[in-house]
Tab-separated table of C-alpha atoms in Angstrom:
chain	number	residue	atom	x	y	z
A	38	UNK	CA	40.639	245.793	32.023
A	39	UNK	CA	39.011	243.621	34.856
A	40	UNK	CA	35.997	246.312	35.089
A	41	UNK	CA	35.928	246.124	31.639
A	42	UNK	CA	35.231	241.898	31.792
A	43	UNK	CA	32.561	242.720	34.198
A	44	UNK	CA	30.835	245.204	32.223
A	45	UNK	CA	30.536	242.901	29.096
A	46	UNK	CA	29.424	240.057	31.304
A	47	UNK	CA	26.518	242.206	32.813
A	48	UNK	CA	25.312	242.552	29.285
A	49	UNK	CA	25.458	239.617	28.350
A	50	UNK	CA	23.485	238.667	31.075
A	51	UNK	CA	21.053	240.939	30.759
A	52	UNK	CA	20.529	240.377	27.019
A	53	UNK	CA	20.490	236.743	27.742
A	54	UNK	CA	17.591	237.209	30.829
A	55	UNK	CA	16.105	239.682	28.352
A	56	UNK	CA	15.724	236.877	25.611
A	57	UNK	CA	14.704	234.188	28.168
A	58	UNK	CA	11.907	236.327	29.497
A	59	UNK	CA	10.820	237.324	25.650
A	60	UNK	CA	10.313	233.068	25.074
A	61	UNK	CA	8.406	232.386	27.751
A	62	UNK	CA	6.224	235.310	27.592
A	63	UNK	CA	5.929	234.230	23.529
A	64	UNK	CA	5.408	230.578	25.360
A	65	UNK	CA	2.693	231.321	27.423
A	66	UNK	CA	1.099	233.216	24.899
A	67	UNK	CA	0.901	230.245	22.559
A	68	UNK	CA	-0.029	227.665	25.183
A	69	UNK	CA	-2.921	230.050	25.674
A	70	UNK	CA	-4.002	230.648	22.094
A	71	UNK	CA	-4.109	226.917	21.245
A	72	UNK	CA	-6.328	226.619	25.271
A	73	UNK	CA	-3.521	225.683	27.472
A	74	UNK	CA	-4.262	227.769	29.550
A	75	UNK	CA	-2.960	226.242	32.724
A	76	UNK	CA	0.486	225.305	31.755
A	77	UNK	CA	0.262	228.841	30.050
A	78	UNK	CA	-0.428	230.234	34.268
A	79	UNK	CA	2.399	227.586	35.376
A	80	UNK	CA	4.604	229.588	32.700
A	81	UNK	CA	3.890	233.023	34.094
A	82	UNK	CA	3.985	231.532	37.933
A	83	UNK	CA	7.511	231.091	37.078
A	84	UNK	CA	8.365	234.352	35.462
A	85	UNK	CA	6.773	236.051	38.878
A	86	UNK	CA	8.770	233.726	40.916
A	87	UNK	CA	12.142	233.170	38.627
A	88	UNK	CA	15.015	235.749	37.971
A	89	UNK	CA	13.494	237.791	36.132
A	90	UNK	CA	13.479	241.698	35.719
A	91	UNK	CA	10.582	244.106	37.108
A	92	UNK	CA	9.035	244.517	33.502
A	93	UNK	CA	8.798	240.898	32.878
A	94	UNK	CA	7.265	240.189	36.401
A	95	UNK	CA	4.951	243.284	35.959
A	96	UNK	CA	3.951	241.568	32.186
A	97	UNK	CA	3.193	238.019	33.756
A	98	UNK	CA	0.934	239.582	36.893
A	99	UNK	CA	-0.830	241.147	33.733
A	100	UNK	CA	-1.821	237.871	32.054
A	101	UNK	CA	-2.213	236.396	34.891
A	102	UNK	CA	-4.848	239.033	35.929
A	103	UNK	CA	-6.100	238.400	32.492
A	104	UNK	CA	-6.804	234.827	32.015
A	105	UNK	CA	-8.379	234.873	35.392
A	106	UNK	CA	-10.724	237.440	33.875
A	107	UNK	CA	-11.566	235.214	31.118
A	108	UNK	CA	-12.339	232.365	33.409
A	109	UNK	CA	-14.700	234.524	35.204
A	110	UNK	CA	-12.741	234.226	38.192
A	111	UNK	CA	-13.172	238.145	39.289
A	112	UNK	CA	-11.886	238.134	42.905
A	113	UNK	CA	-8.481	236.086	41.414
A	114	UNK	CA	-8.575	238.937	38.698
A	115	UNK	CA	-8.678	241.802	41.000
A	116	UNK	CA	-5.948	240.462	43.461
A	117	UNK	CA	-3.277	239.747	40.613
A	118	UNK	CA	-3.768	242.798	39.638
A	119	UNK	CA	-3.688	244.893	42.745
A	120	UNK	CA	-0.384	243.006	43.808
A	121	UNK	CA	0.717	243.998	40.290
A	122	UNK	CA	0.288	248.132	41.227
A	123	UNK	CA	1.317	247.337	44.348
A	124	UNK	CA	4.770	246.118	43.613
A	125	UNK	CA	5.241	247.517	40.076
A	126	UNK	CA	3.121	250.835	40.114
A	127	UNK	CA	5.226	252.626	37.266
A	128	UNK	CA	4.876	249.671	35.264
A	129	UNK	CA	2.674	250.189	32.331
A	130	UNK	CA	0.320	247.249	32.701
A	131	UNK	CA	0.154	248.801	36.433
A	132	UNK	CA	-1.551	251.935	34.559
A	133	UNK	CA	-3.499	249.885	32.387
A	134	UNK	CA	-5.212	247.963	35.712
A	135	UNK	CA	-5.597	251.446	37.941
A	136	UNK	CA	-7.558	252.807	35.480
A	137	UNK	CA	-9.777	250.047	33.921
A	138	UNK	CA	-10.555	247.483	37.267
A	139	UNK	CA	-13.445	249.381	38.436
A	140	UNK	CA	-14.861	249.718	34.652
A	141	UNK	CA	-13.574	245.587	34.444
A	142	UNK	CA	-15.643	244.879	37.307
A	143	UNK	CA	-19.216	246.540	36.391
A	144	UNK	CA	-18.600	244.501	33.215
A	145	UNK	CA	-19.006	241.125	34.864
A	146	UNK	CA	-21.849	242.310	36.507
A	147	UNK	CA	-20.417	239.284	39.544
A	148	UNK	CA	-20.647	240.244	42.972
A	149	UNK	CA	-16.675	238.906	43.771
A	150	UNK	CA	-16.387	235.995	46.163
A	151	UNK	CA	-14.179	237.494	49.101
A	152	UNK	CA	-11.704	235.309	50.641
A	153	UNK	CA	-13.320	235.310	54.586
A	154	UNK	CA	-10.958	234.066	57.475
A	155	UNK	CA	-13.768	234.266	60.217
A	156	UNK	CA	-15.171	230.688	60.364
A	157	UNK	CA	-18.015	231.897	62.646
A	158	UNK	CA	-19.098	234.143	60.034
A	159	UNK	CA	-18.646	231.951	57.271
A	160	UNK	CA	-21.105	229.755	59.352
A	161	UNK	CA	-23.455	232.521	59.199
A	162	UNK	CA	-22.936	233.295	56.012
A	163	UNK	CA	-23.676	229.691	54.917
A	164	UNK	CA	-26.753	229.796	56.895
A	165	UNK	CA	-28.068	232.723	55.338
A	166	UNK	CA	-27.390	230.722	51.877
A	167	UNK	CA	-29.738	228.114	52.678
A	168	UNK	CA	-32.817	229.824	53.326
A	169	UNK	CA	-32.287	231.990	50.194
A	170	UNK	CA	-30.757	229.631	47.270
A	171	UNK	CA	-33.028	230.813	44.928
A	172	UNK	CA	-31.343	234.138	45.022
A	173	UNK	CA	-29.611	235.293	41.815
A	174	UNK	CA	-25.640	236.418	41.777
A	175	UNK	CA	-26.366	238.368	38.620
A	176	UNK	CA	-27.783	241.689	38.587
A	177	UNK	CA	-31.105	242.271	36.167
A	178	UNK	CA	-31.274	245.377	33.514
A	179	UNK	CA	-33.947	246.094	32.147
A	180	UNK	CA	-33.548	247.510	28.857
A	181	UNK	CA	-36.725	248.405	27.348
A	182	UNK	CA	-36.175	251.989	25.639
A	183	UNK	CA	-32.818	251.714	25.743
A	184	UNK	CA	-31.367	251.986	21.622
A	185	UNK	CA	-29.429	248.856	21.825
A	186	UNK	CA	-28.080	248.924	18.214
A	187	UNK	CA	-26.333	252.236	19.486
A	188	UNK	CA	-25.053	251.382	22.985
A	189	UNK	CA	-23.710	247.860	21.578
A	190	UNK	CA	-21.841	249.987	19.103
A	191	UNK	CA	-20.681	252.622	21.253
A	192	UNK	CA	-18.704	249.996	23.426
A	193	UNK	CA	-17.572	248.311	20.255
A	194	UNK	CA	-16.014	251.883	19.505
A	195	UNK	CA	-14.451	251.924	22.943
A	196	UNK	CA	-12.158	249.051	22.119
A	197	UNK	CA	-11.307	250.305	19.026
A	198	UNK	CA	-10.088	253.727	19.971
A	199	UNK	CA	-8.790	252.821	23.066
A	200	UNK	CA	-7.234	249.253	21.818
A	201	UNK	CA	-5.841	249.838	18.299
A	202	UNK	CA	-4.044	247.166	16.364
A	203	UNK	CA	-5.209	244.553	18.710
A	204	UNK	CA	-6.953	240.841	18.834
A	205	UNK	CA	-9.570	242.883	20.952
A	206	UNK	CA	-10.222	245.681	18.001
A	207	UNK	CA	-10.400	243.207	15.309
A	208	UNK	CA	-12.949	241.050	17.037
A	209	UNK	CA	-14.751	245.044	18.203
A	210	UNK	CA	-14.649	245.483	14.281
A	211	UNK	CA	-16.343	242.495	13.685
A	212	UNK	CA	-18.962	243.078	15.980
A	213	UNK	CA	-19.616	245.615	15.628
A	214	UNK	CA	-20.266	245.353	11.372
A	215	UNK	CA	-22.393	242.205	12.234
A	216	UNK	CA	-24.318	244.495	14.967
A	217	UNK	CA	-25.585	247.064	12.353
A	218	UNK	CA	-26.616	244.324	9.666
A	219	UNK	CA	-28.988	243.991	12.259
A	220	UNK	CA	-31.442	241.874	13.639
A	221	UNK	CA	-35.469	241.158	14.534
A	222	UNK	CA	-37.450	240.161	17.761
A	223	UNK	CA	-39.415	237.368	17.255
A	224	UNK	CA	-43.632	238.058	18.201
A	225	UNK	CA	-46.059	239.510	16.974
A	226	UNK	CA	-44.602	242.902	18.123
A	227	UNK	CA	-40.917	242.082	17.704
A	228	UNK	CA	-38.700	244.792	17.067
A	229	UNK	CA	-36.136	245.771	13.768
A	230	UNK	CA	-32.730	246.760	14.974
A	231	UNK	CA	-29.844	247.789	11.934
A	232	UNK	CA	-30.224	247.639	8.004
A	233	UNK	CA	-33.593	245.477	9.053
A	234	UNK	CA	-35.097	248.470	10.555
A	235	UNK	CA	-33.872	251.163	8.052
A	236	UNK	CA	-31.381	249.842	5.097
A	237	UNK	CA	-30.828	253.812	3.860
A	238	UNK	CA	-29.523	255.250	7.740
A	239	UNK	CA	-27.385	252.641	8.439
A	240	UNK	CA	-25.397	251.217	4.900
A	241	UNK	CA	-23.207	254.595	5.407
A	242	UNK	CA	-22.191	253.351	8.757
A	243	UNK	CA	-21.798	250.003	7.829
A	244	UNK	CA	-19.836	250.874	5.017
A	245	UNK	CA	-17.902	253.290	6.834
A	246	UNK	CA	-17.089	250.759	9.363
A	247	UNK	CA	-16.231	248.368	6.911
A	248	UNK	CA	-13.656	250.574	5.264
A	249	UNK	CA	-11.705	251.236	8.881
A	250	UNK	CA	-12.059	247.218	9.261
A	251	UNK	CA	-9.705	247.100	5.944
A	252	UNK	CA	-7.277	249.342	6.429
A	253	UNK	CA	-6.372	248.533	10.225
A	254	UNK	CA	-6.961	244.646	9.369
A	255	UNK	CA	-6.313	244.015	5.052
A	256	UNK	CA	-5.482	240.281	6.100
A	257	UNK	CA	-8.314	239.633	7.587
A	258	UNK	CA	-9.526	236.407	6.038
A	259	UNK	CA	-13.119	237.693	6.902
A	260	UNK	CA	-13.592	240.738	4.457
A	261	UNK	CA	-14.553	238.406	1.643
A	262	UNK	CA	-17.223	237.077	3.793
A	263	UNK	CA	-17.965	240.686	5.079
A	264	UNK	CA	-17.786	241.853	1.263
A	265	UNK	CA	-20.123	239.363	0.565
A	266	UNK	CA	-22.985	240.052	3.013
A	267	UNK	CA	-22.754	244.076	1.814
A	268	UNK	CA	-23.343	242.877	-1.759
A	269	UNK	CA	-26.058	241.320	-0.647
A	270	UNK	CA	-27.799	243.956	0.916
A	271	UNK	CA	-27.886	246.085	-1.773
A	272	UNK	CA	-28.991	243.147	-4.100
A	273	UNK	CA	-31.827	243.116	-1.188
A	274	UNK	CA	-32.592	246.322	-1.266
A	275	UNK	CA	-32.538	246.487	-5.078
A	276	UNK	CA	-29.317	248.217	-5.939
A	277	UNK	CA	-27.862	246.212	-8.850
A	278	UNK	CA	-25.044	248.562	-9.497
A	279	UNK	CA	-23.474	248.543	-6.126
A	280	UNK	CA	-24.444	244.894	-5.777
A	281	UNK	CA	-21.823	244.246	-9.348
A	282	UNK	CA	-19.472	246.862	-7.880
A	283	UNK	CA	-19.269	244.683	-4.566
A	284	UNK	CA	-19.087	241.009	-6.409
A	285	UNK	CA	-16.194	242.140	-8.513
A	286	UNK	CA	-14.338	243.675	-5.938
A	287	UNK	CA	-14.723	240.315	-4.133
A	288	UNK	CA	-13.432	238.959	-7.707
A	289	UNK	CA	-10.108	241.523	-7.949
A	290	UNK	CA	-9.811	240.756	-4.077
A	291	UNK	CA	-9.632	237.245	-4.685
A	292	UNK	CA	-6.864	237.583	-7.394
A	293	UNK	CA	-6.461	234.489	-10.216
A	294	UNK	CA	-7.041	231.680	-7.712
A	295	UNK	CA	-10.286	229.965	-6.636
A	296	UNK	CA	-12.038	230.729	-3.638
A	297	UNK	CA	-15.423	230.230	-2.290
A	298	UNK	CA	-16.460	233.843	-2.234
A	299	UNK	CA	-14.641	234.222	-5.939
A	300	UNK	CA	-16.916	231.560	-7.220
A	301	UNK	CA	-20.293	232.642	-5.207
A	302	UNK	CA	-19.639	236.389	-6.831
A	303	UNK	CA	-19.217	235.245	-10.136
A	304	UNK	CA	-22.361	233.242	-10.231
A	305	UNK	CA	-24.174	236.049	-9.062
A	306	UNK	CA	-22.978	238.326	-11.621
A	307	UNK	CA	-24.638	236.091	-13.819
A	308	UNK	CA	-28.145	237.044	-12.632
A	309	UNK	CA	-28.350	239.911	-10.409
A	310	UNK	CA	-31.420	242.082	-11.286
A	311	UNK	CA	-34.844	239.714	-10.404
């Protein structure tokens, strides 16, 4: 009976440790989304510190690592997340760091500032600073021949595939549909990237694209907007029958309410063709 006590109490505590480190994960993630992001690192210092199970300390290194990232604070980036594999190297955000913190770091294109203890060497260091300031941290590519419109997309891809169901897909989505409506170089000689360059080899893709971006995302409150600007291309390019099939599916979208993109459609179906 007695083992029996102690047994239901170890499960209650554990479901009530289980729930504690659930809110201040959810905590932390909300101080961060509305850019609170200090008390959001206080939040997770105390998760890495407090009672806590492995998974939950493992999960706060990880956002820890993380929001250092985003601050552009590399070498604080790297050494979360090293001390995260090294202590919690079955962990799954332990696999996530061994496999991406080289790729992470080529990103940045920083050279990391590493933590030095020699002083005489810092002195030299320092010195060495002074006579060449105008030195650059950031490494120059040159990019000339290089088809940006496909390289862009092919990392856009990356995220998706490799990221599904995330923040980081839908914004990869998003990008990457704004990428191939394309742009131009200003000059004289200025170059046509996207739908600019060549509206017929690129609509499939963007459409394509598109169609993903609604079926991993139909909430999105962007695919009016994104709805919009394919209408418009075709009106561009002189399609009045896909430009009406695109403004009234923007109108059945938009259901019997008003909306900005429910009104814009309708007044364009009032004079489409030139």
């Amino acid at each position: 009976m007695k083992n029996c006590k102690i047994t239901i109490i170890l499960i209650f505590a554990s479901i009530f440790l289980s729930l504690a480190y659930t809110q201040s994960v959810d905590k932390a993630q909300m101080l961060l989304q509305y850019g609170l992001a200090q008390e959001a690192k206080i939040e997770l210092i105390n998760i890495v510190f407090g009672d806590y199970v492995e998974t939950a300390k493992a999960k706060a290194y990880y956002l820890l690592g993380n929001i250092a990232f985003d601050e552009n604070n590399v070498s604080v980036a790297l050494d979360t997340w090293k001390e995260l594999y090294t202590k919690f190297p079955n962990s799954n955000e332990a696999i996530v760091v061994k496999d991406r913190i080289i790729e992470l770091t080529d990103v940045i294109g920083d050279i990391p500032k590493e933590t030095i203890a020699n002083a005489i060497a810092v002195s030299y260091l320092r010195n060495g600073d002074f006579w060449s300031k105008g030195k650059s941290d950031k490494f120059i590519i040159d990019s000339s021949w290089i088809p940006n419109l496909e390289t862009a997309v092919k990392w856009y891809d990356k995220v998706i595939l490799e990221y599904p169901n995330t923040a980081a897909a839908r914004i990869a989505y998003k990008s990457k549909l704004q990428t191939i409506f394309g742009w131009e170089e200003t000059g004289k000689y200025g170059e046509k990237f996207g739908i600019k360059d060549s509206f017929s080899y690129y609509i499939p893709q963007l459409i394509d694209t598109f169609s993903s971006f609604e079926k991993d995302y139909p909430n999105d409150p962007s695919l009016q907007a994104f709805r919009y600007q394919i209408a418009q291309l075709y009106w561009g390019a002189r399609n009045w029958d896909k430009t009406r099939e695109w403004l009234k599916i923007i109108i059945q979208k938009a259901g019997n309410g008003d909306s900005f993109y429910k009104d814009l459609a309708e007044r364009r179906l009032l004079k489409v063709e030139y």
